[in-house]
mmCIF file with all atom_site columns, C-alpha atoms in Angstrom:
data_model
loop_
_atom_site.group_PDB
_atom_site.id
_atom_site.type_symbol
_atom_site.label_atom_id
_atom_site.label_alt_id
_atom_site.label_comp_id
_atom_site.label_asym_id
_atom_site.label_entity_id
_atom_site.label_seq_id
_atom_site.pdbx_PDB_ins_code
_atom_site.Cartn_x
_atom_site.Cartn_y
_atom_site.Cartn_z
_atom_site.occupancy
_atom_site.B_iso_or_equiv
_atom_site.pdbx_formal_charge
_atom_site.auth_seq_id
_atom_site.auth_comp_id
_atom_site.auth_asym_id
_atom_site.auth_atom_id
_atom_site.pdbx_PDB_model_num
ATOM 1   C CA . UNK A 1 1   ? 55.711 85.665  102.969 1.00 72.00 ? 83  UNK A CA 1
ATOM 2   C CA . UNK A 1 2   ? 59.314 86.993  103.890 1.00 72.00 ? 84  UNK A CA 1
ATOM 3   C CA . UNK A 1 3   ? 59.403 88.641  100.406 1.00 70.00 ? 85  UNK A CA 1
ATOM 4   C CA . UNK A 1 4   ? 55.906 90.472  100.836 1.00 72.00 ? 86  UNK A CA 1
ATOM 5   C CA . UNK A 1 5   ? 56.921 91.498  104.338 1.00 73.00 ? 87  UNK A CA 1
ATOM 6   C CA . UNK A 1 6   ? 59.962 92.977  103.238 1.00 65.00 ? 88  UNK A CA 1
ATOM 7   C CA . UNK A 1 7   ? 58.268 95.166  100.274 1.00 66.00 ? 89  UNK A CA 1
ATOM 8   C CA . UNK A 1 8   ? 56.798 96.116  103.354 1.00 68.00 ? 90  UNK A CA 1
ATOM 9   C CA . UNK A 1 9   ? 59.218 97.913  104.561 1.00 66.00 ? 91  UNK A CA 1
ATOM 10  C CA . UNK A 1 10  ? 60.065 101.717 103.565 1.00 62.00 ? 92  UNK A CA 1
ATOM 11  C CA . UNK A 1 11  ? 63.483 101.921 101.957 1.00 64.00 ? 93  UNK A CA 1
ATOM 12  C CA . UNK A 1 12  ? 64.741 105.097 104.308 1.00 64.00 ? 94  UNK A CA 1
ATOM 13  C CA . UNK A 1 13  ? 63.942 102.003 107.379 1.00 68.00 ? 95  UNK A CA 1
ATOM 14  C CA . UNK A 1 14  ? 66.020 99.679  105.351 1.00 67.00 ? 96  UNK A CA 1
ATOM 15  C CA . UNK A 1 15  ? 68.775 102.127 105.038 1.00 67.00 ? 97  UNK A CA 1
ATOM 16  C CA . UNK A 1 16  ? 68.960 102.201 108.350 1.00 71.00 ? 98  UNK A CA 1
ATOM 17  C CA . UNK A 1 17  ? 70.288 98.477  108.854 1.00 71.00 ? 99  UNK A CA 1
ATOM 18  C CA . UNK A 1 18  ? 73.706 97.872  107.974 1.00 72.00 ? 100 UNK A CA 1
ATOM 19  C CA . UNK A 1 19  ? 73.986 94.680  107.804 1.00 74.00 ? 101 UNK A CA 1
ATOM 20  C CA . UNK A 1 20  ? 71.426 92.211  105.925 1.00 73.00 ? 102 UNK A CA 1
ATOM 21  C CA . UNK A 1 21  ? 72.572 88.840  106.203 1.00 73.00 ? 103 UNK A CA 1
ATOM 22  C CA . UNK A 1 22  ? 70.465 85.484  104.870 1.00 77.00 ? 104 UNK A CA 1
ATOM 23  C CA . UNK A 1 23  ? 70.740 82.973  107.474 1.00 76.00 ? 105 UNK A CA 1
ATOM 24  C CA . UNK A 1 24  ? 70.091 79.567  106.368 1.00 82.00 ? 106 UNK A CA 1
ATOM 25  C CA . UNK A 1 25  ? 68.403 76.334  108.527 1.00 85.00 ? 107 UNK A CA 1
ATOM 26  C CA . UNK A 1 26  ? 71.015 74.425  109.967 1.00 81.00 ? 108 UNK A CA 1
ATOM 27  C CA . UNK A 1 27  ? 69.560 70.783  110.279 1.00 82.00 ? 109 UNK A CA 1
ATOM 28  C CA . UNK A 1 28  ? 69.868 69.011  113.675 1.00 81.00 ? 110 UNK A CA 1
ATOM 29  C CA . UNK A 1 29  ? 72.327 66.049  112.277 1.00 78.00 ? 111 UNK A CA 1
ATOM 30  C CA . UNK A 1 30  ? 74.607 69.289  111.360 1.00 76.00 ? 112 UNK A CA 1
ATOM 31  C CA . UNK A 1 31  ? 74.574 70.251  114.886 1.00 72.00 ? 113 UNK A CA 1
ATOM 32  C CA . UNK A 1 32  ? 75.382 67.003  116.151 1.00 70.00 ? 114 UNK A CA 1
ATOM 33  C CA . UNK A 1 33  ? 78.373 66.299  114.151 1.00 72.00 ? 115 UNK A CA 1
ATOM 34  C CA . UNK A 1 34  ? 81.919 68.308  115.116 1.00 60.00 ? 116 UNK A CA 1
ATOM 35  C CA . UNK A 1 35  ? 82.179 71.433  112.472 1.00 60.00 ? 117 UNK A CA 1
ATOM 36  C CA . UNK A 1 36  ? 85.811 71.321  110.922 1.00 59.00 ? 118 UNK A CA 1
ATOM 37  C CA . UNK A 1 37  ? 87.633 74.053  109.707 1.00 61.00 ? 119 UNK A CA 1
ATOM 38  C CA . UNK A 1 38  ? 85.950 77.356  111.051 1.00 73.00 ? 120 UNK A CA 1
ATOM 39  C CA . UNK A 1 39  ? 87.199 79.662  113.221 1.00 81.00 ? 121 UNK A CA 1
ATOM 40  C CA . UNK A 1 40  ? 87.356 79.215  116.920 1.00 85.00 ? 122 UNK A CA 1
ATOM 41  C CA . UNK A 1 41  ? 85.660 81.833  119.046 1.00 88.00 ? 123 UNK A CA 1
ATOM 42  C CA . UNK A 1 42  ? 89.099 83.029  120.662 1.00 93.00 ? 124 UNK A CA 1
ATOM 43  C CA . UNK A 1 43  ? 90.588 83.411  116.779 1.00 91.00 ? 125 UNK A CA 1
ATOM 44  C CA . UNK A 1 44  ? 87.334 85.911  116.505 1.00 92.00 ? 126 UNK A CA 1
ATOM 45  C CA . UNK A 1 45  ? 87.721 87.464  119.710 1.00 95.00 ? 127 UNK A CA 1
ATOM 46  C CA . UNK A 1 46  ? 91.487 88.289  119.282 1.00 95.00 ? 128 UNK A CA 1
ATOM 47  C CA . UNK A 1 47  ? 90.722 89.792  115.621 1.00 94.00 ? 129 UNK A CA 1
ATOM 48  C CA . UNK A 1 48  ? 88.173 91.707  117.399 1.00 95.00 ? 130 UNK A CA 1
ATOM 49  C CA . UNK A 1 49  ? 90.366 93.227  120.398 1.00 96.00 ? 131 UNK A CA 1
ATOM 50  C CA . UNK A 1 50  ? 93.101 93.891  117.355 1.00 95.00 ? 132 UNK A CA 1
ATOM 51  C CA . UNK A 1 51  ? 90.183 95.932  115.573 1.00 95.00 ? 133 UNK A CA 1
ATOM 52  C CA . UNK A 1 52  ? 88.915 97.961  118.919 1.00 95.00 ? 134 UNK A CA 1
ATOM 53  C CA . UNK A 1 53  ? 92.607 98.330  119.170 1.00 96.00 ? 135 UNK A CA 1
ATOM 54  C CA . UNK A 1 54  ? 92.919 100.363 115.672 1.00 94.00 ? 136 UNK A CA 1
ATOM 55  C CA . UNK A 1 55  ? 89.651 101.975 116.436 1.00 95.00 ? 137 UNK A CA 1
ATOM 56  C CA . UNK A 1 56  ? 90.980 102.974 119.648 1.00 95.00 ? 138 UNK A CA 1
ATOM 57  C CA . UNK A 1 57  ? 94.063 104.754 117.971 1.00 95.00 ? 139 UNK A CA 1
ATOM 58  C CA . UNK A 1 58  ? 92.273 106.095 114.777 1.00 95.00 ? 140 UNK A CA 1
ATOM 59  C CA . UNK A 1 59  ? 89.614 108.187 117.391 1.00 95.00 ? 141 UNK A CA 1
ATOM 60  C CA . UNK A 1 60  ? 92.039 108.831 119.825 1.00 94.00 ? 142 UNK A CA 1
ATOM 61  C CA . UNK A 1 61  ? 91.704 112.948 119.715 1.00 93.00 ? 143 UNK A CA 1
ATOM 62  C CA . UNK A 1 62  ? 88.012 111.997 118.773 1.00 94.00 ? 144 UNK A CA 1
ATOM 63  C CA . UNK A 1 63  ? 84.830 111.946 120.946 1.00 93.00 ? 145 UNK A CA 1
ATOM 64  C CA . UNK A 1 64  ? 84.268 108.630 119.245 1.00 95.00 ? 146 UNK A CA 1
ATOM 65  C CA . UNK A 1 65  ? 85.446 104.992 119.850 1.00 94.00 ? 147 UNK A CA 1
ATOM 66  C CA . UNK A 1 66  ? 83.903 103.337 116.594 1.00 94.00 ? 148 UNK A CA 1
ATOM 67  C CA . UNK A 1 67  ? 83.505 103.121 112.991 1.00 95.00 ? 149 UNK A CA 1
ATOM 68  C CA . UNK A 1 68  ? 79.406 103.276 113.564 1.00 93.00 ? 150 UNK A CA 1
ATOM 69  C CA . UNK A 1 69  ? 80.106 106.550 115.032 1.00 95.00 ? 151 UNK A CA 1
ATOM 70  C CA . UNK A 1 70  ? 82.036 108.540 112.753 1.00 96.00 ? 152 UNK A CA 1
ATOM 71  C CA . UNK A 1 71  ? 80.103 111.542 111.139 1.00 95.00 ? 153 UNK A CA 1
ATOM 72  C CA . UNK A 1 72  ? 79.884 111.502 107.043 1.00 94.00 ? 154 UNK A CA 1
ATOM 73  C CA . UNK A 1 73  ? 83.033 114.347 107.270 1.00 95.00 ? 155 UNK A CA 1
ATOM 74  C CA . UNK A 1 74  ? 84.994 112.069 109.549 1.00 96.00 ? 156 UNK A CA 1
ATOM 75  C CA . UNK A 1 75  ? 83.805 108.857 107.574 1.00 95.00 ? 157 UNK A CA 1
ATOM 76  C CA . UNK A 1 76  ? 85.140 110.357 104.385 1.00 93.00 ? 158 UNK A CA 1
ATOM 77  C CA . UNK A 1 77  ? 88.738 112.145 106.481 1.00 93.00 ? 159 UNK A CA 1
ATOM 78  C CA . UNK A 1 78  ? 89.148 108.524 108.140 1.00 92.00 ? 160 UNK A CA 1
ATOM 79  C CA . UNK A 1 79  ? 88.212 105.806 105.002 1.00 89.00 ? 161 UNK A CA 1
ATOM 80  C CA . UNK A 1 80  ? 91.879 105.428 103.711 1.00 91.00 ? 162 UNK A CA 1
ATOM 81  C CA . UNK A 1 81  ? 90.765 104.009 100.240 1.00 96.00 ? 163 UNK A CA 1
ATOM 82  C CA . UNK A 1 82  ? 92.765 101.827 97.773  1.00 96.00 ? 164 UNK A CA 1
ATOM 83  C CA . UNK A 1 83  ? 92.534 102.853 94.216  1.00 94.00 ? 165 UNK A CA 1
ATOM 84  C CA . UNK A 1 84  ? 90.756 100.219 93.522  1.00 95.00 ? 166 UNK A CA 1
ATOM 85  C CA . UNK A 1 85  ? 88.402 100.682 95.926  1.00 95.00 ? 167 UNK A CA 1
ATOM 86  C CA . UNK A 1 86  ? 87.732 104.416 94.855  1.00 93.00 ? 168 UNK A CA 1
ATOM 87  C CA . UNK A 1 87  ? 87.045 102.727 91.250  1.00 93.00 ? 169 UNK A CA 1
ATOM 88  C CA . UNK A 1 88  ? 84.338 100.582 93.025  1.00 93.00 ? 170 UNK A CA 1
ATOM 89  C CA . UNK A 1 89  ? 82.821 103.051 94.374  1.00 91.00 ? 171 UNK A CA 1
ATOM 90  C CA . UNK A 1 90  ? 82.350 105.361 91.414  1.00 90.00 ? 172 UNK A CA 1
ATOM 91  C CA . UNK A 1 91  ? 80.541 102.433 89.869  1.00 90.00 ? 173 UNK A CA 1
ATOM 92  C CA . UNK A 1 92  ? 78.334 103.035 92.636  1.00 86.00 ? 174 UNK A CA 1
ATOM 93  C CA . UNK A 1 93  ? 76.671 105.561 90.732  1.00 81.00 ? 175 UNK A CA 1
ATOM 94  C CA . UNK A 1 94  ? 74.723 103.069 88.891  1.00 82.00 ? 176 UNK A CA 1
ATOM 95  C CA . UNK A 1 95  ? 72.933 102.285 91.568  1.00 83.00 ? 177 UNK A CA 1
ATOM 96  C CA . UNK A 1 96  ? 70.108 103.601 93.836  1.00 78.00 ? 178 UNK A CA 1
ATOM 97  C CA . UNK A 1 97  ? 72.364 104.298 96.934  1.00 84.00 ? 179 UNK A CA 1
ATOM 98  C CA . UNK A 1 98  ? 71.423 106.972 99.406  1.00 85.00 ? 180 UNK A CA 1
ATOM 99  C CA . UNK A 1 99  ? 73.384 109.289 101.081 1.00 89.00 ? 181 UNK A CA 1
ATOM 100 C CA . UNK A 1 100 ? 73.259 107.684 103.875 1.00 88.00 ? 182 UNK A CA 1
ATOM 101 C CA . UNK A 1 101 ? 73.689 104.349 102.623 1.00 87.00 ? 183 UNK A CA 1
ATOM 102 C CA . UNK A 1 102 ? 76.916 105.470 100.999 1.00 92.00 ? 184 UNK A CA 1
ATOM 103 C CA . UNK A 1 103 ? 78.328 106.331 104.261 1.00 93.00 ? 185 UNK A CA 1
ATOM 104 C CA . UNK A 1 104 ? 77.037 103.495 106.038 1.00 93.00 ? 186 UNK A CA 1
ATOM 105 C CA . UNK A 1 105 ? 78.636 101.124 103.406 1.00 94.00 ? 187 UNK A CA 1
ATOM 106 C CA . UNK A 1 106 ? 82.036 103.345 104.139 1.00 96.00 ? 188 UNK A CA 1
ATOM 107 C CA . UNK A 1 107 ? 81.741 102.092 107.781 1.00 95.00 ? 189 UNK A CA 1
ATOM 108 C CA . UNK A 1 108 ? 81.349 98.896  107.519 1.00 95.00 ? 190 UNK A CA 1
ATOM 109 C CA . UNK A 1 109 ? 84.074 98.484  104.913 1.00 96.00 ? 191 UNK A CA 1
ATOM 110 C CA . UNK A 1 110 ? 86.640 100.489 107.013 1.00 97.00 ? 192 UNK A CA 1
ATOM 111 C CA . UNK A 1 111 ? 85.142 97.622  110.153 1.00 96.00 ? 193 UNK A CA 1
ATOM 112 C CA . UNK A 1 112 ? 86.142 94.511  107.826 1.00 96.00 ? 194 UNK A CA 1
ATOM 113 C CA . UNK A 1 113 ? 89.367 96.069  106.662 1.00 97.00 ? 195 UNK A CA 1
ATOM 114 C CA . UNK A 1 114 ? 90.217 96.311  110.828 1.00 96.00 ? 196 UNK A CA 1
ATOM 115 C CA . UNK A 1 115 ? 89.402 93.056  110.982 1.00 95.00 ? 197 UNK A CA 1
ATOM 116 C CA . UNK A 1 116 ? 91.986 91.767  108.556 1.00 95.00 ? 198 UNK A CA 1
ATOM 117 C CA . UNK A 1 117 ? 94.270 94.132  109.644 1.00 94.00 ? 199 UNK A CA 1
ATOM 118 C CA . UNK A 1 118 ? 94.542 96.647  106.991 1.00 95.00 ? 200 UNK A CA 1
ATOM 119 C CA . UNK A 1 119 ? 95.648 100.063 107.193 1.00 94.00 ? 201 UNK A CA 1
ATOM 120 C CA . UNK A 1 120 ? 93.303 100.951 103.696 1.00 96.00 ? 202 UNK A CA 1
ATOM 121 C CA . UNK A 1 121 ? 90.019 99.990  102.411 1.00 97.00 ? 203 UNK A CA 1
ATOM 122 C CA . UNK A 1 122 ? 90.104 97.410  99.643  1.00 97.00 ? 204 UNK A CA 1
ATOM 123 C CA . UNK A 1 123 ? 87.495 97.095  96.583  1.00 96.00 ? 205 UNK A CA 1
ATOM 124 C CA . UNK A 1 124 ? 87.049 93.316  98.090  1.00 96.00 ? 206 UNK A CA 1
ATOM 125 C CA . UNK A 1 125 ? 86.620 94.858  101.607 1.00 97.00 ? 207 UNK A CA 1
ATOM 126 C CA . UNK A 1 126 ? 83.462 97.309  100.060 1.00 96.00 ? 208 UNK A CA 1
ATOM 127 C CA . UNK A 1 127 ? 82.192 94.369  97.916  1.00 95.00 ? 209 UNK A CA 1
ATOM 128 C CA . UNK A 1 128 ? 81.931 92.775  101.001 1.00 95.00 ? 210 UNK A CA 1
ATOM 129 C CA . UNK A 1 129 ? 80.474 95.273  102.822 1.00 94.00 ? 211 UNK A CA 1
ATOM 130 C CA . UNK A 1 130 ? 78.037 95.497  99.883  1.00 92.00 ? 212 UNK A CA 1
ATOM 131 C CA . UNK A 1 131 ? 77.030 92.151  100.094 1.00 90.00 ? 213 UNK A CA 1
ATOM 132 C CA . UNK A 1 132 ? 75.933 92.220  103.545 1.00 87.00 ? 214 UNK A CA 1
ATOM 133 C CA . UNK A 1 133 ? 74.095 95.494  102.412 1.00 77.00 ? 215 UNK A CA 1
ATOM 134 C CA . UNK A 1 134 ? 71.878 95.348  100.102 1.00 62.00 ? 216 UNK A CA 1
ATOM 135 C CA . UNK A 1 135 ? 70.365 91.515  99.887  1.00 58.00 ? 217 UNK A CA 1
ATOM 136 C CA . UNK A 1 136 ? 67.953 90.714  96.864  1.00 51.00 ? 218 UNK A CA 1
ATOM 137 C CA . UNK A 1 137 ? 64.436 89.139  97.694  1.00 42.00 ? 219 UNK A CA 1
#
């Protein structure tokens, strides 16, 4: 039923939504036992602060405060691209990307690379960002 509601939906709506994430069921005996090993909730806050922090200095002569808001001129001024990231994205042209998905990828690239604390955009950083993209039914 998911996947007929999805073919559903118009792809210019889908472009729209920048991040497409498949969540699965957690059982309740998972949620009773202690999770080991992930991230506390301050470790994610402080990245977070660190990343508004960047953001805060990249837009600082700009009407903007986030990577959501740049325009597609300041998206492609403000990327900062790795080589091999720039090879990733001409193989990109395979694919059915829009305009505006293109730029919308950009953004949410340039938002993981703040949150590692990286001055450039890596080809890892965009496959991520592609993966949380574009999600096959």
């Amino acid at each position: 039923e998911v996947v007929k509601y999805q073919n559903k939906i118009s792809g210019p709506l889908l472009d729209r939504i920048d991040l497409q994430v498949k969540v699965p069921r957690v059982r309740v005996s998972e949620l009773r036992t202690a999770s080991a090993g992930g991230e506390t909730s301050e470790s994610i806050r402080k990245k977070i602060e660190l990343a508004r922090e960047k953001q805060s200095v990249r837009f600082k002569n700009l009407k903007i405060k986030t990577n959501s808001e740049m325009s597609s001129k300041q998206t492609e001024e403000l990327a900062n691209l790795e080589p091999q990231a720039e090879a990733f994205l001409a193989s990109l042209d395979k694919t059915k990307i829009s305009p505006r998905g293109y730029y919308r990828l950009l953004k949410t690239a340039r938002t993981i690379a703040d949150l590692a604390d990286k001055q450039k955009i890596s080809a890892g950083d965009l496959a991520e960002a592609w993966s949380y993209r574009f999600k096959e039914a």
